[in-house]
Coordinates of C-alpha atoms and ligand atoms in Angstrom, one line a residue:
M1 CA 21.1 -14.5 8.0
T2 CA 20.6 -11.8 10.6
K3 CA 17.3 -11.6 12.4
P4 CA 15.7 -8.5 13.9
S5 CA 16.3 -8.6 17.7
L6 CA 13.1 -8.0 19.4
P7 CA 12.4 -6.6 22.8
T8 CA 10.3 -8.6 25.1
L9 CA 6.7 -8.4 24.5
N10 CA 6.1 -7.7 28.1
S11 CA 8.2 -4.5 28.0
V12 CA 5.8 -3.3 25.2
V13 CA 2.6 -4.4 26.8
T14 CA 3.5 -2.8 30.2
C15 CA 3.5 0.6 28.6
Q16 CA -0.3 0.2 28.2
S17 CA -2.2 1.4 31.1
D18 CA -5.3 -0.8 30.9
Y19 CA -3.9 -3.8 29.2
D20 CA -6.3 -6.8 29.6
P21 CA -5.5 -9.7 27.2
E22 CA -9.0 -11.1 27.7
S23 CA -10.5 -7.8 26.4
L24 CA -8.3 -5.7 24.2
K25 CA -9.4 -2.8 22.1
V26 CA -8.5 -2.8 18.5
D27 CA -6.5 0.3 18.9
Q28 CA -4.6 -1.1 21.9
A29 CA -3.7 -4.3 20.1
L30 CA -2.6 -2.3 17.0
Q31 CA -0.4 0.0 19.2
I32 CA 1.3 -3.1 20.8
V33 CA 2.0 -4.6 17.4
Q34 CA 3.4 -1.4 16.0
D35 CA 5.5 -0.6 19.1
F36 CA 6.9 -4.2 19.2
V37 CA 7.7 -4.1 15.5
A38 CA 9.2 -0.6 15.6
S39 CA 11.5 -1.2 18.5
S40 CA 12.8 -4.3 16.7
A41 CA 13.0 -2.7 13.4
K42 CA 16.5 -3.7 12.3
A43 CA 17.0 -2.5 8.7
L44 CA 16.7 -5.1 6.2
E45 CA 19.7 -5.5 3.7
T46 CA 19.8 -3.5 0.6
E47 CA 20.1 -4.9 -2.9
T48 CA 20.4 -3.3 -6.3
V49 CA 17.9 -4.3 -8.9
G50 CA 17.1 -3.2 -12.5
I51 CA 14.6 -0.6 -12.9
Y52 CA 11.8 -2.9 -14.1
Q53 CA 12.4 -5.2 -11.1
S54 CA 12.1 -2.3 -8.7
L55 CA 8.3 -2.0 -9.2
G56 CA 6.4 -2.6 -5.9
R57 CA 9.7 -2.7 -4.0
I58 CA 10.7 -0.4 -1.1
L59 CA 13.3 2.2 -1.9
A60 CA 16.4 1.7 0.4
Q61 CA 18.0 5.2 -0.2
N62 CA 17.0 8.6 -1.1
I63 CA 17.4 9.2 -4.8
I64 CA 19.1 12.6 -5.4
S65 CA 18.5 14.0 -8.8
P66 CA 21.9 14.1 -10.7
I67 CA 20.5 16.4 -13.4
N68 CA 17.8 19.0 -14.0
V69 CA 14.5 17.6 -15.5
P70 CA 13.9 19.2 -17.8
A71 CA 17.5 20.1 -18.6
A72 CA 16.6 23.4 -20.2
D73 CA 13.6 25.8 -20.5
N74 CA 11.4 24.4 -23.3
S75 CA 8.1 25.0 -24.9
A76 CA 4.9 23.5 -23.5
M77 CA 3.1 24.1 -26.8
D78 CA 3.3 23.9 -30.6
G79 CA 3.4 27.7 -31.5
Y80 CA 5.8 30.6 -31.7
A81 CA 8.6 31.6 -29.3
F82 CA 9.4 35.2 -28.6
A83 CA 10.3 37.6 -25.9
G84 CA 7.5 38.7 -23.8
S85 CA 8.6 42.3 -24.0
S86 CA 7.6 42.1 -27.7
I87 CA 4.0 41.8 -26.8
S88 CA 2.5 45.1 -28.1
S89 CA 0.4 47.5 -25.7
D90 CA -1.9 47.9 -28.8
G91 CA -4.5 45.5 -29.4
S92 CA -2.5 43.3 -31.8
T93 CA 1.1 42.1 -31.8
S94 CA 3.0 41.4 -35.1
L95 CA 6.2 39.4 -35.2
T96 CA 8.6 38.2 -37.8
M97 CA 9.4 34.6 -38.0
I98 CA 13.2 33.9 -38.3
G99 CA 13.5 30.2 -38.0
K100 CA 12.3 26.9 -36.5
G101 CA 13.1 24.9 -33.4
F102 CA 11.9 21.2 -32.7
A103 CA 12.2 18.9 -29.8
G104 CA 15.7 17.5 -30.1
H105 CA 16.7 20.2 -32.8
A106 CA 17.0 23.5 -31.1
F107 CA 17.0 26.9 -32.9
N108 CA 20.6 28.2 -32.3
G109 CA 20.4 31.8 -33.2
D110 CA 19.4 34.8 -31.1
V111 CA 15.9 36.2 -31.2
K112 CA 15.6 39.9 -31.0
A113 CA 12.7 42.2 -30.2
G114 CA 9.8 41.9 -32.8
E115 CA 11.0 38.5 -33.9
C116 CA 9.9 35.0 -33.2
V117 CA 10.7 31.3 -34.0
R118 CA 8.3 28.6 -34.9
I119 CA 8.5 26.1 -32.0
M120 CA 7.3 22.7 -31.2
T121 CA 6.4 21.2 -27.8
G122 CA 9.6 20.1 -25.9
A123 CA 12.0 22.2 -28.1
I124 CA 14.5 24.3 -26.2
M125 CA 13.5 27.9 -25.9
P126 CA 15.9 30.0 -28.2
N127 CA 18.0 32.7 -26.8
G128 CA 16.0 35.8 -26.1
C129 CA 12.7 34.0 -25.8
D130 CA 10.6 33.4 -22.7
T131 CA 7.1 33.2 -24.1
V132 CA 5.2 30.9 -26.4
I133 CA 1.9 31.8 -28.3
P134 CA 0.0 28.6 -29.2
Q135 CA -0.4 28.1 -33.0
E136 CA -4.2 28.2 -32.9
L137 CA -4.2 31.7 -31.7
V138 CA -2.1 33.2 -34.5
E139 CA -2.7 34.4 -38.0
I140 CA 0.2 33.8 -40.4
N141 CA 1.1 35.8 -43.4
N142 CA 4.3 34.6 -45.1
D143 CA 7.0 35.2 -42.5
Q144 CA 4.8 37.5 -40.3
I145 CA 2.5 36.3 -37.5
Q146 CA -0.1 38.3 -35.8
F147 CA -2.1 37.7 -32.6
T148 CA -4.4 39.6 -30.1
S149 CA -2.1 41.0 -27.4
T150 CA -4.2 39.8 -24.6
A151 CA -4.0 36.3 -25.8
V152 CA -0.7 35.7 -24.0
K153 CA 1.3 37.0 -21.2
A154 CA 5.2 37.1 -20.8
G155 CA 6.4 33.8 -19.6
D156 CA 3.3 31.8 -20.8
N157 CA 3.6 28.2 -22.1
R158 CA 7.1 27.7 -21.2
R159 CA 8.5 24.8 -19.0
L160 CA 11.3 25.9 -16.7
K161 CA 14.6 24.1 -16.4
G162 CA 14.5 21.8 -13.4
E163 CA 10.8 22.4 -12.7
D164 CA 10.1 18.7 -12.4
L165 CA 13.5 17.8 -10.6
S166 CA 16.3 20.1 -9.9
V167 CA 19.9 18.8 -9.7
G168 CA 20.9 17.8 -6.1
S169 CA 17.3 17.8 -4.7
P170 CA 15.8 14.6 -3.5
A171 CA 13.6 13.0 -6.2
L172 CA 12.3 10.1 -4.1
L173 CA 12.7 9.3 -0.4
A174 CA 13.8 6.1 1.2
G175 CA 10.9 4.0 2.4
K176 CA 8.7 4.7 -0.6
V177 CA 7.1 1.8 -2.3
I178 CA 8.0 2.2 -6.0
R179 CA 4.9 2.7 -8.2
P180 CA 4.5 3.2 -12.0
A181 CA 5.1 7.1 -11.7
D182 CA 8.3 6.4 -9.8
L183 CA 9.6 4.2 -12.5
G184 CA 9.1 6.9 -15.0
L185 CA 10.7 9.4 -12.6
I186 CA 13.7 7.3 -12.1
A187 CA 14.1 6.7 -15.8
S188 CA 13.8 10.5 -16.4
L189 CA 16.9 10.7 -14.3
G190 CA 18.7 8.3 -16.6
M191 CA 19.1 5.7 -13.9
G192 CA 18.8 2.0 -14.8
E193 CA 19.3 0.5 -11.4
V194 CA 17.6 1.1 -8.1
A195 CA 18.7 0.3 -4.4
V196 CA 15.8 -1.5 -2.7
K197 CA 15.2 -3.3 0.5
R198 CA 15.5 -7.0 0.3
R199 CA 12.1 -8.6 0.5
L200 CA 10.8 -9.5 4.0
R201 CA 10.6 -13.3 4.2
V202 CA 7.2 -14.4 5.4
G203 CA 6.2 -18.0 6.3
F204 CA 2.7 -19.2 6.8
F205 CA 0.8 -22.4 7.3
S206 CA -2.7 -23.5 8.2
T207 CA -3.6 -25.6 11.3
G208 CA -6.4 -28.1 11.8
D209 CA -7.2 -31.9 11.5
E210 CA -10.2 -31.0 9.5
L211 CA -8.4 -29.2 6.8
R212 CA -8.1 -30.9 3.3
S213 CA -5.9 -29.7 0.5
I214 CA -7.1 -29.3 -3.2
G215 CA -7.1 -32.7 -4.9
Q216 CA -8.0 -34.5 -1.7
E217 CA -11.3 -36.2 -0.9
L218 CA -13.6 -34.0 1.3
E219 CA -14.6 -36.5 4.1
P220 CA -17.5 -35.6 6.4
G221 CA -16.6 -32.7 8.8
C222 CA -13.6 -31.6 6.7
V223 CA -13.3 -28.3 4.8
Y224 CA -10.8 -27.4 2.1
D225 CA -8.0 -25.2 3.4
S226 CA -8.7 -21.8 1.9
N227 CA -6.6 -19.6 4.3
R228 CA -3.4 -20.4 2.7
Y229 CA -4.7 -19.2 -0.6
T230 CA -6.1 -15.8 0.7
L231 CA -2.8 -15.4 2.7
F232 CA -0.8 -16.2 -0.5
G233 CA -2.7 -13.6 -2.3
M234 CA -2.6 -10.9 0.4
L235 CA 1.2 -11.4 1.0
T236 CA 1.9 -11.5 -2.8
R237 CA 0.2 -8.2 -3.2
L238 CA 2.2 -6.8 -0.3
G239 CA 5.4 -7.6 -2.1
V240 CA 7.0 -10.0 0.4
E241 CA 8.9 -13.2 -0.2
I242 CA 6.5 -16.0 0.7
N243 CA 7.2 -19.4 2.0
D244 CA 4.3 -21.8 2.2
F245 CA 4.6 -24.5 4.9
G246 CA 1.4 -26.1 4.1
V247 CA -1.2 -27.7 6.3
V248 CA -0.1 -28.7 9.7
R249 CA -2.1 -31.2 11.7
D250 CA -3.1 -30.7 15.4
N251 CA -0.3 -32.7 16.9
P252 CA 2.7 -31.5 18.9
E253 CA 5.6 -33.0 16.8
D254 CA 4.1 -31.6 13.4
M255 CA 3.5 -28.2 15.0
R256 CA 6.9 -27.9 16.8
R257 CA 8.6 -28.7 13.5
A258 CA 6.6 -26.4 11.4
F259 CA 7.0 -23.4 13.8
S260 CA 10.8 -24.1 14.2
D261 CA 11.2 -24.5 10.4
A262 CA 9.3 -21.3 9.7
A263 CA 11.0 -19.2 12.4
A264 CA 14.3 -20.4 11.4
Q265 CA 13.9 -19.3 7.7
C266 CA 11.6 -16.3 7.9
D267 CA 11.4 -12.7 9.4
A268 CA 7.7 -13.3 10.1
V269 CA 5.5 -16.3 10.5
I270 CA 1.7 -16.2 10.1
T271 CA -0.5 -19.1 11.1
S272 CA -4.3 -19.5 11.0
G273 CA -6.4 -21.6 13.3
G274 CA -6.0 -23.1 16.8
V275 CA -5.9 -19.9 18.8
S276 CA -9.7 -19.9 19.8
V277 CA -10.7 -20.0 23.4
G278 CA -10.6 -23.2 25.1
E279 CA -9.6 -25.1 21.9
A280 CA -8.3 -28.6 22.6
D281 CA -5.4 -28.4 20.3
Y282 CA -1.7 -27.9 20.6
T283 CA -1.1 -24.6 18.8
K284 CA -1.0 -22.4 21.8
Q285 CA 1.1 -24.8 23.8
I286 CA 3.7 -25.0 21.2
M287 CA 3.7 -21.2 20.5
R288 CA 4.3 -20.6 24.2
E289 CA 7.0 -23.2 24.3
L290 CA 8.9 -21.8 21.4
G291 CA 8.3 -18.1 21.8
D292 CA 7.4 -15.0 23.7
I293 CA 3.6 -14.8 22.8
A294 CA 0.7 -13.1 24.1
F295 CA -2.8 -14.4 23.5
W296 CA -5.5 -11.9 23.0
K297 CA -9.2 -11.7 22.8
I298 CA -9.7 -8.5 20.9
N299 CA -13.0 -6.7 21.0
M300 CA -13.6 -6.9 17.3
R301 CA -15.7 -8.7 14.9
P302 CA -14.6 -10.7 13.2
G303 CA -11.2 -11.8 14.6
R304 CA -11.6 -12.0 18.2
P305 CA -8.9 -14.5 19.2
M306 CA -5.4 -13.7 18.0
A307 CA -1.8 -14.6 19.1
F308 CA 1.1 -12.2 18.7
G309 CA 4.7 -12.1 19.7
S310 CA 8.0 -13.7 18.6
I311 CA 9.3 -17.2 18.3
Q312 CA 12.9 -18.4 18.3
S313 CA 14.5 -21.1 16.3
S314 CA 18.2 -21.9 15.5
G315 CA 19.3 -18.6 17.2
H316 CA 16.8 -16.6 15.0
Q317 CA 13.7 -14.7 15.9
A318 CA 10.7 -14.3 13.9
V319 CA 7.5 -12.1 14.6
L320 CA 4.5 -14.4 14.9
F321 CA 1.0 -13.7 14.1
G322 CA -1.3 -16.5 15.1
L323 CA -4.5 -15.5 13.3
P324 CA -8.0 -17.0 13.9
G325 CA -9.2 -19.9 11.7
N326 CA -12.3 -18.5 10.2
P327 CA -11.7 -17.3 6.7
V328 CA -13.0 -13.7 7.0
A329 CA -11.4 -13.3 10.4
V330 CA -8.0 -14.2 8.8
M331 CA -8.5 -11.5 6.2
V332 CA -9.7 -8.9 8.6
T333 CA -7.0 -9.5 11.1
F334 CA -4.3 -9.4 8.4
Y335 CA -5.5 -6.0 7.1
Q336 CA -5.9 -4.6 10.6
F337 CA -2.6 -5.8 12.2
V338 CA -0.4 -7.8 10.0
R339 CA -0.2 -5.6 6.8
H340 CA 1.0 -2.6 8.8
A341 CA 3.6 -4.6 10.7
L342 CA 5.0 -6.3 7.7
L343 CA 5.2 -3.0 5.8
A344 CA 7.0 -1.4 8.7
M345 CA 9.4 -4.4 9.0
S346 CA 10.0 -4.0 5.3
G347 CA 11.2 -0.4 5.8
A348 CA 8.2 1.2 4.1
T349 CA 7.2 4.6 5.4
D350 CA 3.7 5.3 4.0
L351 CA 1.6 2.8 5.8
A352 CA -1.9 4.1 6.3
P353 CA -4.6 2.5 4.1
Q354 CA -6.9 4.7 2.0
T355 CA -10.0 5.6 4.1
M356 CA -13.0 7.8 3.3
Q357 CA -16.4 8.3 4.4
A358 CA -19.7 7.2 2.8
R359 CA -23.3 7.2 3.5
A360 CA -24.9 3.9 4.7
T361 CA -27.9 2.9 2.5
E362 CA -29.4 0.8 5.0
T363 CA -29.5 0.2 8.8
I364 CA -26.4 -1.6 10.1
R365 CA -27.0 -3.3 13.4
K366 CA -24.0 -2.7 15.8
R367 CA -23.3 -3.1 19.5
P368 CA -21.1 -0.6 21.3
G369 CA -18.0 -2.1 22.9
R370 CA -16.2 -3.7 19.9
T371 CA -14.9 -2.6 16.5
E372 CA -16.6 -4.2 13.6
F373 CA -15.4 -4.7 10.1
Q374 CA -18.4 -5.2 7.9
R375 CA -17.8 -6.1 4.2
G376 CA -19.2 -3.3 2.0
I377 CA -19.9 -2.3 -1.5
L378 CA -19.0 1.4 -2.1
K379 CA -20.5 3.2 -4.9
T380 CA -20.4 6.8 -6.2
D381 CA -23.6 8.1 -7.5
R382 CA -24.0 10.6 -10.4
S383 CA -23.8 13.5 -8.2
G384 CA -20.6 12.3 -6.6
I385 CA -22.1 11.1 -3.3
N386 CA -20.5 7.9 -1.9
T387 CA -22.9 5.4 -0.6
V388 CA -22.0 2.0 0.9
S389 CA -24.1 -1.1 1.6
I390 CA -23.3 -4.4 3.3
T391 CA -22.6 -7.7 1.3
G392 CA -25.4 -9.8 2.8
A393 CA -24.5 -12.5 5.4
Q394 CA -21.6 -11.1 7.5
G395 CA -20.5 -14.4 9.3
S396 CA -16.8 -14.8 9.9
G397 CA -16.9 -18.0 7.8
V398 CA -18.7 -16.4 4.8
L399 CA -15.8 -15.7 2.5
R400 CA -18.2 -14.6 -0.2
S401 CA -18.8 -11.5 1.9
M402 CA -15.2 -10.6 1.1
S403 CA -15.2 -11.6 -2.4
E404 CA -18.2 -9.5 -3.2
A405 CA -17.0 -6.4 -1.3
N406 CA -14.8 -3.6 -2.4
C407 CA -14.2 -2.1 1.1
F408 CA -14.4 -2.7 4.8
I409 CA -16.9 -0.7 6.7
V410 CA -15.2 0.1 10.0
L411 CA -17.6 0.7 12.9
E412 CA -15.8 2.1 15.7
H413 CA -15.6 0.6 19.3
D414 CA -18.2 3.0 20.8
Q415 CA -20.5 3.2 17.8
G416 CA -24.0 1.9 18.1
T417 CA -26.4 0.9 15.3
I418 CA -26.1 2.9 12.1
Q419 CA -29.1 4.3 10.5
A420 CA -29.6 4.7 6.8
G421 CA -28.0 8.0 5.6
D422 CA -25.4 8.0 8.5
L423 CA -21.8 8.6 7.5
V424 CA -19.5 5.6 8.1
N425 CA -15.8 5.1 7.7
V426 CA -14.6 2.8 4.9
V427 CA -11.2 1.4 3.9
L428 CA -10.9 0.7 0.3
F429 CA -9.6 -2.7 -0.9
E430 CA -8.0 -1.4 -4.0
G431 CA -5.9 1.6 -4.8
L432 CA -5.7 3.1 -8.3
L433 CA -1.9 2.9 -8.9
Ligands
AMP501 P1 -10.1 -22.6 14.7 O1 -9.8 -21.2 15.0 O2 -8.9 -23.6 14.4 O3 -11.0 -23.1 15.9 O4 -11.0 -22.6 13.4 C1 -12.2 -21.9 13.4 C2 -13.0 -22.2 12.1 O5 -12.2 -21.9 11.0 C3 -13.3 -23.7 11.9 O6 -14.6 -23.8 11.5 C4 -12.2 -24.2 11.0 O7 -12.7 -25.4 10.3 C5 -12.1 -23.0 10.2 N1 -10.8 -23.0 9.5 C6 -9.7 -23.0 10.2 N2 -8.6 -23.1 9.4 C7 -9.1 -23.0 8.1 C8 -8.5 -22.9 6.8 N3 -7.2 -23.0 6.7 N4 -9.4 -22.9 5.8 C9 -10.7 -22.8 5.9 N5 -11.3 -22.9 7.1 C10 -10.5 -22.9 8.2
MG502 MG1 -8.5 -25.5 14.4

């Protein structure tokens, strides 16, 4: 298996003028992560999958339309097709009906001036016709139809050949994450298989002597490991291949083995815990030993301590994200740094999350000098105004704040306290499609 070959972290970091690993701004950290990943971006292999399996995958090649969609001009309405030049300049137009055309059963004759054809939606426009009058605007008398001349203009209610996709033009571009509309688009071209990037392999594990797994007894001072489950959820939603390396105890042998195994098998490795300041565990030591890692204190809340870089094992390199241990900090740092990096490594092009502005319903206390990611509930009131409130206790261990929220409220680095009614930036958790 080939691995992306990474530049040294130092070569990326030194591009930053005011780099201080003890006090890094969110934007700086994000830039380093993005630059490091971009400069290492070795394209993942391509694989061909059936159309159903391509949902959520990343398109590996442009799809060039082999046909026109639609293949011919056709009717957009149930009504009567005729030549627009037959519309009378008097108030009323009368036409003689000479036949019928249905979707899949075209009318094959020629239509002359003063004539029309009964036509259904999707039926090919007969020869000589460029206009359709909807049936509800027409009075019928045997084979004669009549309508008000101003009810329709030449060319109305007709879909043009190739107006959706024209032959030879790109229908979908490489790097797009395939969504339901794209499945339909691909099917409309008659294609049953799609070339996609292979899934990025992402390994993850939790670190900590206090962690217990589901089914184990919870002794005093212990907590159930929840981070592996949120990571499972976030990574699954991202569409990567996941590899769960379990809980790793705070001892050097277990750590070394876990990091080596994960780096040997995966393109990226995510850990949680053990990167806090002054922590008496081995995580940092082992990360340093095996890789090219920077440890950061980022001016953000939650999510201050984080490790980032690459680790080597069995001749392979994997990008490493050493996330904090606190459950909310794991999710915030994932969405702030990891998501973008994994999508970029996967070959995706559209990486920005959906952001919008909303009015705060209450005062939100905030100190300038750090970026805060508060958990919010966004609502749209009856007049279409978006408001956002915070979800109670915002401690970095309070996972309920994430569960109840539907967005992050992002309070920028220099921002002070927000007053009720102020506009704030929010990042939505869910997209529609
Ligand atoms: P650490 O960064 O290892 O010092 O952990 C910070 C806090 O997060 C501590 O309270 C840990 O018990 C907690 N924590 C660390 N890992 C996990 C985990 N996998 N699940 C739940 N809590 C965790
Ligand atoms: Mg720990």
